[in-house]
XYZ file of C-alpha atoms in Angstrom:
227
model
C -76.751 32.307 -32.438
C -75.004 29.779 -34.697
C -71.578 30.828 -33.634
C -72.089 30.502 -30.111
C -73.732 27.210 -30.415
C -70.435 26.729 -32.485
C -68.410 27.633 -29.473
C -70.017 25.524 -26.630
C -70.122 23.019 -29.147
C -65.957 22.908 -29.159
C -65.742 23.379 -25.124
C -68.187 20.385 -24.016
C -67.545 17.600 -27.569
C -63.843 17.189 -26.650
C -65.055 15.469 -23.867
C -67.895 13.818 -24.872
C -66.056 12.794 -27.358
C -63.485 11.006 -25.440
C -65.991 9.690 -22.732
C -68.751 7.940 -24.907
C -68.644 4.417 -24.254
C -69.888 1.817 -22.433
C -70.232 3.427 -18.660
C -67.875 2.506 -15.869
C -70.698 0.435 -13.890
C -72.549 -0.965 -17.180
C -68.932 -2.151 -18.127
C -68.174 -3.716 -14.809
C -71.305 -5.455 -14.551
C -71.063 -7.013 -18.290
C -67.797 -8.415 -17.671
C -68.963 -9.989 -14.650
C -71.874 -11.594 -16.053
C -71.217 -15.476 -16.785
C -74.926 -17.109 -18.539
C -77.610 -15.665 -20.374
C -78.889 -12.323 -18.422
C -81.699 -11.205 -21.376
C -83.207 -8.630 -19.786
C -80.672 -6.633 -17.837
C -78.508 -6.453 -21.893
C -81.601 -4.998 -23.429
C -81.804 -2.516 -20.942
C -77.923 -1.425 -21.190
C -78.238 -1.341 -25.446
C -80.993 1.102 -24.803
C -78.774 3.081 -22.274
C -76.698 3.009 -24.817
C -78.499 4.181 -27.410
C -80.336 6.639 -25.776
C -77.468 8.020 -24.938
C -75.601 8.006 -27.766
C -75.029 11.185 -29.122
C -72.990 10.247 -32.058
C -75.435 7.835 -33.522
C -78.865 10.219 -32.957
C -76.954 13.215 -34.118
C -76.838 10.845 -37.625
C -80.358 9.797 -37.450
C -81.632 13.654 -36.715
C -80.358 14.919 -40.157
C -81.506 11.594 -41.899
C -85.113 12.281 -40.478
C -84.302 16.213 -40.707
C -86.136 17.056 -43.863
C -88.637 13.957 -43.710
C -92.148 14.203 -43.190
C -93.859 10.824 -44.148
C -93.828 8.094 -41.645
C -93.081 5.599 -44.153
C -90.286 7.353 -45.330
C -88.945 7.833 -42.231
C -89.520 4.150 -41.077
C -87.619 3.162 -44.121
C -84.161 5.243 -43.707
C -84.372 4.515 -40.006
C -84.959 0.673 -40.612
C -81.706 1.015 -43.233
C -79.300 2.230 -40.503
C -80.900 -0.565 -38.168
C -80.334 -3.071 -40.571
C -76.345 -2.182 -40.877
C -75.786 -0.975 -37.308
C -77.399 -4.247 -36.034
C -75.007 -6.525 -38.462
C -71.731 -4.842 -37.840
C -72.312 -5.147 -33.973
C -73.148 -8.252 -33.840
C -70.204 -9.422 -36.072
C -67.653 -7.474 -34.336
C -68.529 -8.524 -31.359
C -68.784 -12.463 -31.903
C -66.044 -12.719 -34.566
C -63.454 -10.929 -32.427
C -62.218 -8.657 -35.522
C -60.445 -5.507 -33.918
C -60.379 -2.169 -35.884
C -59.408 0.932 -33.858
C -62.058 2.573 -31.672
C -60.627 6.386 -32.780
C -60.780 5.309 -36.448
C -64.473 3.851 -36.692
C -65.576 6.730 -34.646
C -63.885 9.309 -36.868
C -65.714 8.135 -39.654
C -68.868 8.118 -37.698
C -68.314 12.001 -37.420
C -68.032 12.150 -41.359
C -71.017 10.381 -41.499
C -72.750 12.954 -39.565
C -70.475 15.383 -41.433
C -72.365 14.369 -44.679
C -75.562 14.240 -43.840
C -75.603 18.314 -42.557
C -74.332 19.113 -45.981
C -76.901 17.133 -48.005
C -78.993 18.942 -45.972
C -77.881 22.195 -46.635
C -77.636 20.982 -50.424
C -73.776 21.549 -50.416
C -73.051 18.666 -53.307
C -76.073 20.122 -55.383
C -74.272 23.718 -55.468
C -70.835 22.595 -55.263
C -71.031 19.740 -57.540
C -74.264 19.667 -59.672
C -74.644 16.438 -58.547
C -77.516 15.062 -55.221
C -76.260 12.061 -54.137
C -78.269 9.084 -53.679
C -79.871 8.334 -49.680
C -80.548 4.870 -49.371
C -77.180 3.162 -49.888
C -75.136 6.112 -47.925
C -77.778 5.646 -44.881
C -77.170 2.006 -44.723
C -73.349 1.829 -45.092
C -72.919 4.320 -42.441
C -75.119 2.500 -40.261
C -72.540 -0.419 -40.763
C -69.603 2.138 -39.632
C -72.097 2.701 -36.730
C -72.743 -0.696 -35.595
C -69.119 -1.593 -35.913
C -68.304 1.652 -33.415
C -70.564 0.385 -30.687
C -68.601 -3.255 -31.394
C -65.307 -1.661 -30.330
C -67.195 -0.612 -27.379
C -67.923 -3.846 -26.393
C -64.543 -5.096 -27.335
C -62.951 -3.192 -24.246
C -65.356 -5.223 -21.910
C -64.244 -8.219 -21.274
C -67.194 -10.560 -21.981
C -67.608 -13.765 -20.743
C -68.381 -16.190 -23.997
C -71.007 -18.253 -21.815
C -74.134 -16.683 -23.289
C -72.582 -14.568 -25.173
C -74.865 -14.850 -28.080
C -78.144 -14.202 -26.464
C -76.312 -11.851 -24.473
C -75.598 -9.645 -27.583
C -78.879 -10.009 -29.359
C -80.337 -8.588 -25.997
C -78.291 -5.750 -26.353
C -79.255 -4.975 -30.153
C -82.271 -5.637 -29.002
C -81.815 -2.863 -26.749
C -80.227 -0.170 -29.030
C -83.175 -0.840 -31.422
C -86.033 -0.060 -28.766
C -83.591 2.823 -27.421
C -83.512 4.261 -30.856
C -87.417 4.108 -31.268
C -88.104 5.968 -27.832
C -85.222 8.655 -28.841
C -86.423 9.076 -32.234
C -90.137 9.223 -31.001
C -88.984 12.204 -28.840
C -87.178 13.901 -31.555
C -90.263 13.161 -34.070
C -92.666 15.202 -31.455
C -90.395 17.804 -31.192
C -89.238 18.395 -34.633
C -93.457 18.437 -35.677
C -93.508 21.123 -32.966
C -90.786 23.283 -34.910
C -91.779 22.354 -38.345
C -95.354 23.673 -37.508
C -93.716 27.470 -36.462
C -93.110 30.011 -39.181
C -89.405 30.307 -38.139
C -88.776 26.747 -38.761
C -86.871 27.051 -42.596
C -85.274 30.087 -41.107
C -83.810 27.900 -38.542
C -83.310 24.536 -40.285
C -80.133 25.497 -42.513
C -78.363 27.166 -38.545
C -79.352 23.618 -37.454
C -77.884 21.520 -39.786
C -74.830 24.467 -39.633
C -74.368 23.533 -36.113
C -74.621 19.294 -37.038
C -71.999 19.623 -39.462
C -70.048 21.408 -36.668
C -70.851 18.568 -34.185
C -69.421 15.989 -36.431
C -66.597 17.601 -37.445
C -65.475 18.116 -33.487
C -66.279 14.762 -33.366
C -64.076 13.623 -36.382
C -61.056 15.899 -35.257
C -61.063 14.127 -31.708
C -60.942 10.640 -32.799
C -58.212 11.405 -35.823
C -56.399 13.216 -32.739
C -56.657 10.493 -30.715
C -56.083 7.394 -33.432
C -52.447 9.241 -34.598
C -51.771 9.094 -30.559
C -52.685 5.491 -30.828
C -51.105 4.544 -33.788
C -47.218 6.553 -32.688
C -47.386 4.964 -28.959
């Protein structure tokens, strides 16, 4: 089961992959937007968000092996507090970092997580890494992906501001419904006896997702780099 997850997971990331962004419509409609338009940004950062496969496939092995809400609302509230600094900043100060480079390290980030939760640094290493400090500096990486995003729009600077905090806005409420979806599903699974049977195949196929995910961007960020 695990090795053909494996294998559809190489046919259909390459192109995810390559294709996660801001959406062809979203995009054109941002760039033609001149004022403050609140409510239409906070919809499009939970588009965004929601759809963001990169970002929940971090948060799903954070939350993987949590049960306590407050626990969870603390790791999750970690990676909101970096991912909503680094967007906002790259957006409004204009720093440019590759797109393929951020988002490679977003797929170690999700790279990382799978093994923790397979216990890979424990057995290889002797050594469990801390959680709190790793979850919010990859949020940062995180937030600073989406940024490059919105770096290839070409945003009017009237309302810019607002404009942006709509958006986090957005991604933050985005993340809540996604992650309230995955919570309800994950308590279904967790309640069946096959559940730690499954979990370790689960996080087997995570790790694979970020690594695709890493390979694609490095592929494409040497292309970018040689041009």
């Amino acid at each position: 089961m695990v090795l053909r997850l494996a294998l559809l997971l190489a046919l259909i990331a390459p192109t995810a992959a390559i294709a996660h962004g801001v959406a062809g419509g979203d995009a054109e409609f941002m760039a033609a937007t001149t004022g403050v338009d609140f409510w239409p940004y906070v919809y499009l950062g939970a588009k965004h968000m929601v759809t963001g496969y990169d970002h929940l496939a971090f948060l799903v092995g954070v939350i993987f092996f949590l049960y306590g809400m407050r626990h969870i609302a603390l790791y999750v509230t970690l990676f909101s507090i970096g991912h909503s600094l680094t967007l906002l900043f790259g957006v409004l100060s204009g720093i440019h970092v590759s797109a393929h480079l951020v988002d490679a390290i977003i797929g170690l980030s999700v790279i990382w997580k799978a093994l923790d939760n397979l216990g890979a640094f424990r057995t290889l290493f002797g050594w469990q890494p801390g959680q709190k400090a790793p979850v919010l500096i990859f949020g940062l990486f995180h937030g600073f992906g989406l940024a490059t995003k919105l770096q290839e729009v070409n945003l009017s600077g009237d309302g810019l501001v607002a404009n942006m905090l709509a958006f986090n806005i957005g991604v933050e409420l985005g993340q809540i419904l996604a992650l309230t979806l995955v919570l309800a599903l994950m308590t279904l699974w967790r309640a069946t006896p096959s559940f730690n049977r499954h979990a370790m195949a689960a996080n087997v196929v995570l790790a694979g997702v970020g690594l695709v995910l890493f390979q694609m961007q490095m592929v494409g960020f040497l292309q970018e780099i040689s041009a």
